[in-house]
Amino acid sequence: MIASLSAQPAPGFADDFQGGLLHSPCANVQVQKREHCRNEGTLACSSCTLVTYCSAECQKSHWKQHKIDCKDKLRQEEWQPKWMVEGRRPSFVGSDNESGWQQQTKFGLGLHLWGNMPASDILRLKDNEGLVAQQAFALALVASGDIRHLVLSINGLPDDYSGNLTLLLNDRDSTVTYRNLLLLEILTSVKDVNEAAETATHLWFSAFLPHTLWLQVLDLGKKLVDELRPGRPGTSTYTKKLTNGSSFFFDVRDETKMELFRAALSSSTRYDVAHATNEYNRVMLAPSRVDYRDRGIAAMEPNHRLSWFEHRRCGIVLPFAALNAHHNVPNRLLFSPFGDWMLNDSASPLESWDPEEVIKSGLKHGIKRADLYGCLYFHLQDHLRSLAARLRRFKVSLHLTNSDMLQLSKDINKGDYKKNGLLPTTEFDRVEVSNTIDIEYLGVRKVLESWGTKLKKENPHATLFAYSMNWSVTANGAAADDPNAIGHLMSRLPFVICAPGLFEPVFNSGPAYRKYLEKHGIKKAAKNLGLKLKEKHSIMPPRPLAPLKGDLDALPVFPDKESWYLWVRYCFLYASFPAPKLIFRSLSLLPICRRPSAESASVSATSNSRARREAVSFEIEGWDREVRGSMEEGRASPKFRGRGKGPRIASDTCKQLDLSAGVQRKKDIHYREMC
């Protein structure tokens, strides 16, 4: 059925698209005629599989438009990077006059508004406390970044969960915090969960929004600002009670930081969609970065190359076939108040999620594997619908703060948050501290002193998580670049390697990581605080994709070619945009669990079954019994076409570390490689 863009919605769409897509759409979009088919797409294009149609008639009607994509040169098997076609040295290699990547113009403001490691369920009850329906839990994400870990952790609770969940979400970056605030406000305020999920999806990840959606966001944002109440001198608070007994607290230590939020909401007077489009293109499609982009897509399958470029071109998270011309308002929470694109050109929404799970979500809704961003759209929709429903049904106390994490711990100890229910005696079942243990940030000792001591002593599964992102830059033997190591690794790989970074997933950098940890005093810091690293991880594996509860030196497991492709060759390939050497950068999640003890607690780390996240974790447990460790842890598109196009993923190599029974262990995994 062909309908006018202004016609009443048919199955698959809600009013004005506010409720989002419910299944794969028919790709028959006639933008110039302002018409599109609203039926479900069930018949995939046999050539590209990127689009689906409801009938042969719709496919025939749309062929004139679709053949431009279907026959795009990016889909050709013989496609080559531009530097190979032109017979020159690629720009990321550098040159004799030192005009390498260090000399290049800044692309984007570099804010980390999307996660650079896949989302994690930091409770993982089935491998720890069990699927208990009534137990109260307290979680602290003290350097949270966005809300992805919150999403998976709440959605991982049993359907019949009736306990009280306390969740502290803190980030020192004001832009990150007010984005989280607005996302949570949408998910708890918009009555229809489908509409709430659609609004949150695009506000979170799309560069341009439908006009009606932005008006809704603007209305909620202005109400939030109006309802901020003065707290202690120079602070603001926001309190919201939900109908199910849940509560939502927002506390800003420095009230002036909210000026950024106010400025973002009123930025329509400073820049328009034309400016935003030019700025987005300047960063994400910069001609001087073509070699970086080509390097990233060189090892991708042809259909994924086109899917990647389509998303990068317009920055909208939607299925390839979906109408996107109504996304004609800039997302003013991804652009600065003055119209600057706030992320790097290597940022991608896919970097925040497990690619294998993303594809599974898409397949459930009729999206083919080739359309990875379409799969991501439904992955987000499913999770955010579930989260919106659970926030209405479960008893959740959300505490959103905008503080330095060390100062936050001190303020909680002083009783500054007791009015909202965070007492000096509050202890947490899980504490996630991101990569703040890196020496470039706070370091192990300060983090453990502030937050390791806040683990719940009565819970033998209480855990503190961390990861090391930058350790391999300075540690000897951290990367698979030694000639002897490369020779050994080549003998183990059943295919030709076209880039050194592809060695990292099969390289055991554990010994180097243990030396690194010892050098920076992890044993002493843990011992002084009564903590101990675990020998087995029960929340996150030592390395992504390594076996949970497996050996600390276990390598990532790639059960099939698809897993290797998605984790190594595709999803994290182009994470090397800034510089080739970033491929050797590692992440480590350090969950620390603490057991009940009459006197003190010890740290231990446990590894998770299949960590698809780039992080290392460890846990802390007490001394009362045997000390056992377990480490874990809108615009119409520039060419006014009928669907979305946009940026690609970029990720880094990661390492994870485990501390067990006083022994520090670590593993590294490099998810993304270049070819």
mmCIF file with all atom_site columns, N, CA and C in Angstrom, residues 378-425:
data_model
loop_
_atom_site.group_PDB
_atom_site.id
_atom_site.type_symbol
_atom_site.label_atom_id
_atom_site.label_alt_id
_atom_site.label_comp_id
_atom_site.label_asym_id
_atom_site.label_entity_id
_atom_site.label_seq_id
_atom_site.pdbx_PDB_ins_code
_atom_site.Cartn_x
_atom_site.Cartn_y
_atom_site.Cartn_z
_atom_site.occupancy
_atom_site.B_iso_or_equiv
_atom_site.pdbx_formal_charge
_atom_site.auth_seq_id
_atom_site.auth_comp_id
_atom_site.auth_asym_id
_atom_site.auth_atom_id
_atom_site.pdbx_PDB_model_num
ATOM 1   N N  . PHE A 1 378 ? 16.705 -1.975 15.804 1.00 0.00 ? 378 PHE A N  1
ATOM 2   C CA . PHE A 1 378 ? 15.778 -2.836 16.523 1.00 0.00 ? 378 PHE A CA 1
ATOM 3   C C  . PHE A 1 378 ? 16.377 -3.362 17.824 1.00 0.00 ? 378 PHE A C  1
ATOM 4   N N  . HIS A 1 379 ? 17.686 -3.496 17.877 1.00 0.00 ? 379 HIS A N  1
ATOM 5   C CA . HIS A 1 379 ? 18.342 -3.873 19.131 1.00 0.00 ? 379 HIS A CA 1
ATOM 6   C C  . HIS A 1 379 ? 18.087 -2.808 20.197 1.00 0.00 ? 379 HIS A C  1
ATOM 7   N N  . LEU A 1 380 ? 18.247 -1.555 19.812 1.00 0.00 ? 380 LEU A N  1
ATOM 8   C CA . LEU A 1 380 ? 17.986 -0.449 20.727 1.00 0.00 ? 380 LEU A CA 1
ATOM 9   C C  . LEU A 1 380 ? 16.508 -0.363 21.084 1.00 0.00 ? 380 LEU A C  1
ATOM 10  N N  . GLN A 1 381 ? 15.644 -0.514 20.087 1.00 0.00 ? 381 GLN A N  1
ATOM 11  C CA . GLN A 1 381 ? 14.213 -0.448 20.338 1.00 0.00 ? 381 GLN A CA 1
ATOM 12  C C  . GLN A 1 381 ? 13.783 -1.510 21.345 1.00 0.00 ? 381 GLN A C  1
ATOM 13  N N  . ASP A 1 382 ? 14.225 -2.732 21.151 1.00 0.00 ? 382 ASP A N  1
ATOM 14  C CA . ASP A 1 382 ? 13.849 -3.813 22.059 1.00 0.00 ? 382 ASP A CA 1
ATOM 15  C C  . ASP A 1 382 ? 14.311 -3.528 23.485 1.00 0.00 ? 382 ASP A C  1
ATOM 16  N N  . HIS A 1 383 ? 15.566 -3.113 23.628 1.00 0.00 ? 383 HIS A N  1
ATOM 17  C CA . HIS A 1 383 ? 16.100 -2.867 24.968 1.00 0.00 ? 383 HIS A CA 1
ATOM 18  C C  . HIS A 1 383 ? 15.440 -1.664 25.638 1.00 0.00 ? 383 HIS A C  1
ATOM 19  N N  . LEU A 1 384 ? 15.218 -0.612 24.880 1.00 0.00 ? 384 LEU A N  1
ATOM 20  C CA . LEU A 1 384 ? 14.652 0.591  25.486 1.00 0.00 ? 384 LEU A CA 1
ATOM 21  C C  . LEU A 1 384 ? 13.161 0.435  25.786 1.00 0.00 ? 384 LEU A C  1
ATOM 22  N N  . ARG A 1 385 ? 12.441 -0.323 24.981 1.00 0.00 ? 385 ARG A N  1
ATOM 23  C CA . ARG A 1 385 ? 11.051 -0.628 25.318 1.00 0.00 ? 385 ARG A CA 1
ATOM 24  C C  . ARG A 1 385 ? 10.983 -1.420 26.617 1.00 0.00 ? 385 ARG A C  1
ATOM 25  N N  . SER A 1 386 ? 11.843 -2.411 26.720 1.00 0.00 ? 386 SER A N  1
ATOM 26  C CA . SER A 1 386 ? 11.876 -3.216 27.937 1.00 0.00 ? 386 SER A CA 1
ATOM 27  C C  . SER A 1 386 ? 12.254 -2.371 29.139 1.00 0.00 ? 386 SER A C  1
ATOM 28  N N  . LEU A 1 387 ? 13.255 -1.508 28.979 1.00 0.00 ? 387 LEU A N  1
ATOM 29  C CA . LEU A 1 387 ? 13.678 -0.663 30.088 1.00 0.00 ? 387 LEU A CA 1
ATOM 30  C C  . LEU A 1 387 ? 12.568 0.285  30.519 1.00 0.00 ? 387 LEU A C  1
ATOM 31  N N  . ALA A 1 388 ? 11.900 0.926  29.550 1.00 0.00 ? 388 ALA A N  1
ATOM 32  C CA . ALA A 1 388 ? 10.815 1.851  29.882 1.00 0.00 ? 388 ALA A CA 1
ATOM 33  C C  . ALA A 1 388 ? 9.716  1.137  30.655 1.00 0.00 ? 388 ALA A C  1
ATOM 34  N N  . ALA A 1 389 ? 9.378  -0.085 30.256 1.00 0.00 ? 389 ALA A N  1
ATOM 35  C CA . ALA A 1 389 ? 8.341  -0.846 30.951 1.00 0.00 ? 389 ALA A CA 1
ATOM 36  C C  . ALA A 1 389 ? 8.795  -1.228 32.356 1.00 0.00 ? 389 ALA A C  1
ATOM 37  N N  . ARG A 1 390 ? 10.037 -1.620 32.506 1.00 0.00 ? 390 ARG A N  1
ATOM 38  C CA . ARG A 1 390 ? 10.542 -2.052 33.814 1.00 0.00 ? 390 ARG A CA 1
ATOM 39  C C  . ARG A 1 390 ? 10.684 -0.880 34.781 1.00 0.00 ? 390 ARG A C  1
ATOM 40  N N  . LEU A 1 391 ? 11.059 0.280  34.289 1.00 0.00 ? 391 LEU A N  1
ATOM 41  C CA . LEU A 1 391 ? 11.146 1.447  35.160 1.00 0.00 ? 391 LEU A CA 1
ATOM 42  C C  . LEU A 1 391 ? 9.779  1.833  35.703 1.00 0.00 ? 391 LEU A C  1
ATOM 43  N N  . ARG A 1 392 ? 8.733  1.455  35.000 1.00 0.00 ? 392 ARG A N  1
ATOM 44  C CA . ARG A 1 392 ? 7.368  1.713  35.470 1.00 0.00 ? 392 ARG A CA 1
ATOM 45  C C  . ARG A 1 392 ? 6.884  0.625  36.422 1.00 0.00 ? 392 ARG A C  1
ATOM 46  N N  . ARG A 1 393 ? 7.453  -0.578 36.275 1.00 0.00 ? 393 ARG A N  1
ATOM 47  C CA . ARG A 1 393 ? 6.969  -1.730 37.039 1.00 0.00 ? 393 ARG A CA 1
ATOM 48  C C  . ARG A 1 393 ? 7.822  -2.061 38.265 1.00 0.00 ? 393 ARG A C  1
ATOM 49  N N  . PHE A 1 394 ? 9.135  -1.946 38.133 1.00 0.00 ? 394 PHE A N  1
ATOM 50  C CA . PHE A 1 394 ? 10.034 -2.277 39.231 1.00 0.00 ? 394 PHE A CA 1
ATOM 51  C C  . PHE A 1 394 ? 10.156 -1.116 40.214 1.00 0.00 ? 394 PHE A C  1
ATOM 52  N N  . LYS A 1 395 ? 10.670 -1.416 41.385 1.00 0.00 ? 395 LYS A N  1
ATOM 53  C CA . LYS A 1 395 ? 10.941 -0.389 42.381 1.00 0.00 ? 395 LYS A CA 1
ATOM 54  C C  . LYS A 1 395 ? 12.411 0.016  42.248 1.00 0.00 ? 395 LYS A C  1
ATOM 55  N N  . VAL A 1 396 ? 12.634 1.118  41.572 1.00 0.00 ? 396 VAL A N  1
ATOM 56  C CA . VAL A 1 396 ? 13.994 1.554  41.261 1.00 0.00 ? 396 VAL A CA 1
ATOM 57  C C  . VAL A 1 396 ? 14.235 2.946  41.825 1.00 0.00 ? 396 VAL A C  1
ATOM 58  N N  . SER A 1 397 ? 15.347 3.119  42.495 1.00 0.00 ? 397 SER A N  1
ATOM 59  C CA . SER A 1 397 ? 15.759 4.432  42.976 1.00 0.00 ? 397 SER A CA 1
ATOM 60  C C  . SER A 1 397 ? 16.965 4.864  42.151 1.00 0.00 ? 397 SER A C  1
ATOM 61  N N  . LEU A 1 398 ? 16.748 5.797  41.222 1.00 0.00 ? 398 LEU A N  1
ATOM 62  C CA . LEU A 1 398 ? 17.801 6.272  40.323 1.00 0.00 ? 398 LEU A CA 1
ATOM 63  C C  . LEU A 1 398 ? 18.441 7.528  40.893 1.00 0.00 ? 398 LEU A C  1
ATOM 64  N N  . HIS A 1 399 ? 19.744 7.528  41.024 1.00 0.00 ? 399 HIS A N  1
ATOM 65  C CA . HIS A 1 399 ? 20.478 8.693  41.519 1.00 0.00 ? 399 HIS A CA 1
ATOM 66  C C  . HIS A 1 399 ? 21.460 9.126  40.433 1.00 0.00 ? 399 HIS A C  1
ATOM 67  N N  . LEU A 1 400 ? 21.210 10.272 39.855 1.00 0.00 ? 400 LEU A N  1
ATOM 68  C CA . LEU A 1 400 ? 22.048 10.789 38.768 1.00 0.00 ? 400 LEU A CA 1
ATOM 69  C C  . LEU A 1 400 ? 22.852 11.972 39.291 1.00 0.00 ? 400 LEU A C  1
ATOM 70  N N  . THR A 1 401 ? 24.169 11.878 39.192 1.00 0.00 ? 401 THR A N  1
ATOM 71  C CA . THR A 1 401 ? 25.037 12.930 39.725 1.00 0.00 ? 401 THR A CA 1
ATOM 72  C C  . THR A 1 401 ? 26.069 13.346 38.681 1.00 0.00 ? 401 THR A C  1
ATOM 73  N N  . ASN A 1 402 ? 26.649 14.526 38.891 1.00 0.00 ? 402 ASN A N  1
ATOM 74  C CA . ASN A 1 402 ? 27.602 15.113 37.965 1.00 0.00 ? 402 ASN A CA 1
ATOM 75  C C  . ASN A 1 402 ? 28.802 15.610 38.766 1.00 0.00 ? 402 ASN A C  1
ATOM 76  N N  . SER A 1 403 ? 29.642 14.651 39.214 1.00 0.00 ? 403 SER A N  1
ATOM 77  C CA . SER A 1 403 ? 30.752 14.992 40.107 1.00 0.00 ? 403 SER A CA 1
ATOM 78  C C  . SER A 1 403 ? 32.012 14.238 39.719 1.00 0.00 ? 403 SER A C  1
ATOM 79  N N  . ASP A 1 404 ? 33.132 14.750 40.191 1.00 0.00 ? 404 ASP A N  1
ATOM 80  C CA . ASP A 1 404 ? 34.355 13.967 40.172 1.00 0.00 ? 404 ASP A CA 1
ATOM 81  C C  . ASP A 1 404 ? 34.124 12.755 41.063 1.00 0.00 ? 404 ASP A C  1
ATOM 82  N N  . MET A 1 405 ? 34.498 11.562 40.597 1.00 0.00 ? 405 MET A N  1
ATOM 83  C CA . MET A 1 405 ? 34.143 10.353 41.335 1.00 0.00 ? 405 MET A CA 1
ATOM 84  C C  . MET A 1 405 ? 34.800 10.275 42.711 1.00 0.00 ? 405 MET A C  1
ATOM 85  N N  . LEU A 1 406 ? 35.997 10.822 42.878 1.00 0.00 ? 406 LEU A N  1
ATOM 86  C CA . LEU A 1 406 ? 36.628 10.827 44.196 1.00 0.00 ? 406 LEU A CA 1
ATOM 87  C C  . LEU A 1 406 ? 35.890 11.769 45.137 1.00 0.00 ? 406 LEU A C  1
ATOM 88  N N  . GLN A 1 407 ? 35.495 12.929 44.618 1.00 0.00 ? 407 GLN A N  1
ATOM 89  C CA . GLN A 1 407 ? 34.753 13.880 45.431 1.00 0.00 ? 407 GLN A CA 1
ATOM 90  C C  . GLN A 1 407 ? 33.371 13.340 45.770 1.00 0.00 ? 407 GLN A C  1
ATOM 91  N N  . LEU A 1 408 ? 32.777 12.617 44.845 1.00 0.00 ? 408 LEU A N  1
ATOM 92  C CA . LEU A 1 408 ? 31.462 12.029 45.103 1.00 0.00 ? 408 LEU A CA 1
ATOM 93  C C  . LEU A 1 408 ? 31.519 11.081 46.289 1.00 0.00 ? 408 LEU A C  1
ATOM 94  N N  . SER A 1 409 ? 32.543 10.267 46.339 1.00 0.00 ? 409 SER A N  1
ATOM 95  C CA . SER A 1 409 ? 32.693 9.352  47.473 1.00 0.00 ? 409 SER A CA 1
ATOM 96  C C  . SER A 1 409 ? 32.815 10.119 48.786 1.00 0.00 ? 409 SER A C  1
ATOM 97  N N  . LYS A 1 410 ? 33.600 11.184 48.766 1.00 0.00 ? 410 LYS A N  1
ATOM 98  C CA . LYS A 1 410 ? 33.757 11.999 49.979 1.00 0.00 ? 410 LYS A CA 1
ATOM 99  C C  . LYS A 1 410 ? 32.436 12.650 50.376 1.00 0.00 ? 410 LYS A C  1
ATOM 100 N N  . ASP A 1 411 ? 31.689 13.149 49.373 1.00 0.00 ? 411 ASP A N  1
ATOM 101 C CA . ASP A 1 411 ? 30.415 13.814 49.672 1.00 0.00 ? 411 ASP A CA 1
ATOM 102 C C  . ASP A 1 411 ? 29.393 12.832 50.228 1.00 0.00 ? 411 ASP A C  1
ATOM 103 N N  . ILE A 1 412 ? 29.397 11.615 49.724 1.00 0.00 ? 412 ILE A N  1
ATOM 104 C CA . ILE A 1 412 ? 28.500 10.596 50.278 1.00 0.00 ? 412 ILE A CA 1
ATOM 105 C C  . ILE A 1 412 ? 28.887 10.304 51.724 1.00 0.00 ? 412 ILE A C  1
ATOM 106 N N  . ASN A 1 413 ? 30.188 10.194 51.975 1.00 0.00 ? 413 ASN A N  1
ATOM 107 C CA . ASN A 1 413 ? 30.660 9.933  53.346 1.00 0.00 ? 413 ASN A CA 1
ATOM 108 C C  . ASN A 1 413 ? 30.299 11.066 54.297 1.00 0.00 ? 413 ASN A C  1
ATOM 109 N N  . LYS A 1 414 ? 30.240 12.293 53.787 1.00 0.00 ? 414 LYS A N  1
ATOM 110 C CA . LYS A 1 414 ? 29.881 13.445 54.628 1.00 0.00 ? 414 LYS A CA 1
ATOM 111 C C  . LYS A 1 414 ? 28.384 13.552 54.865 1.00 0.00 ? 414 LYS A C  1
ATOM 112 N N  . GLY A 1 415 ? 27.612 12.755 54.124 1.00 0.00 ? 415 GLY A N  1
ATOM 113 C CA . GLY A 1 415 ? 26.166 12.797 54.301 1.00 0.00 ? 415 GLY A CA 1
ATOM 114 C C  . GLY A 1 415 ? 25.463 13.783 53.395 1.00 0.00 ? 415 GLY A C  1
ATOM 115 N N  . ASP A 1 416 ? 26.154 14.290 52.374 1.00 0.00 ? 416 ASP A N  1
ATOM 116 C CA . ASP A 1 416 ? 25.546 15.286 51.489 1.00 0.00 ? 416 ASP A CA 1
ATOM 117 C C  . ASP A 1 416 ? 24.386 14.727 50.671 1.00 0.00 ? 416 ASP A C  1
ATOM 118 N N  . TYR A 1 417 ? 24.313 13.417 50.543 1.00 0.00 ? 417 TYR A N  1
ATOM 119 C CA . TYR A 1 417 ? 23.269 12.820 49.715 1.00 0.00 ? 417 TYR A CA 1
ATOM 120 C C  . TYR A 1 417 ? 22.254 12.025 50.540 1.00 0.00 ? 417 TYR A C  1
ATOM 121 N N  . LYS A 1 418 ? 22.326 12.123 51.845 1.00 0.00 ? 418 LYS A N  1
ATOM 122 C CA . LYS A 1 418 ? 21.434 11.301 52.672 1.00 0.00 ? 418 LYS A CA 1
ATOM 123 C C  . LYS A 1 418 ? 19.967 11.662 52.490 1.00 0.00 ? 418 LYS A C  1
ATOM 124 N N  . LYS A 1 419 ? 19.693 12.913 52.111 1.00 0.00 ? 419 LYS A N  1
ATOM 125 C CA . LYS A 1 419 ? 18.310 13.324 51.882 1.00 0.00 ? 419 LYS A CA 1
ATOM 126 C C  . LYS A 1 419 ? 17.682 12.514 50.750 1.00 0.00 ? 419 LYS A C  1
ATOM 127 N N  . ASN A 1 420 ? 18.512 12.092 49.799 1.00 0.00 ? 420 ASN A N  1
ATOM 128 C CA . ASN A 1 420 ? 18.020 11.303 48.676 1.00 0.00 ? 420 ASN A CA 1
ATOM 129 C C  . ASN A 1 420 ? 18.165 9.798  48.889 1.00 0.00 ? 420 ASN A C  1
ATOM 130 N N  . GLY A 1 421 ? 18.632 9.414  50.071 1.00 0.00 ? 421 GLY A N  1
ATOM 131 C CA . GLY A 1 421 ? 18.722 7.997  50.379 1.00 0.00 ? 421 GLY A CA 1
ATOM 132 C C  . GLY A 1 421 ? 20.090 7.379  50.240 1.00 0.00 ? 421 GLY A C  1
ATOM 133 N N  . LEU A 1 422 ? 21.107 8.157  49.822 1.00 0.00 ? 422 LEU A N  1
ATOM 134 C CA . LEU A 1 422 ? 22.476 7.643  49.776 1.00 0.00 ? 422 LEU A CA 1
ATOM 135 C C  . LEU A 1 422 ? 23.175 8.037  51.069 1.00 0.00 ? 422 LEU A C  1
ATOM 136 N N  . LEU A 1 423 ? 23.259 7.106  52.002 1.00 0.00 ? 423 LEU A N  1
ATOM 137 C CA . LEU A 1 423 ? 23.814 7.382  53.323 1.00 0.00 ? 423 LEU A CA 1
ATOM 138 C C  . LEU A 1 423 ? 25.319 7.127  53.348 1.00 0.00 ? 423 LEU A C  1
ATOM 139 N N  . PRO A 1 424 ? 26.018 7.668  54.336 1.00 0.00 ? 424 PRO A N  1
ATOM 140 C CA . PRO A 1 424 ? 27.444 7.365  54.470 1.00 0.00 ? 424 PRO A CA 1
ATOM 141 C C  . PRO A 1 424 ? 27.707 5.873  54.616 1.00 0.00 ? 424 PRO A C  1
ATOM 142 N N  . THR A 1 425 ? 26.727 5.139  55.107 1.00 0.00 ? 425 THR A N  1
ATOM 143 C CA . THR A 1 425 ? 26.876 3.700  55.318 1.00 0.00 ? 425 THR A CA 1
ATOM 144 C C  . THR A 1 425 ? 26.417 2.870  54.114 1.00 0.00 ? 425 THR A C  1
#
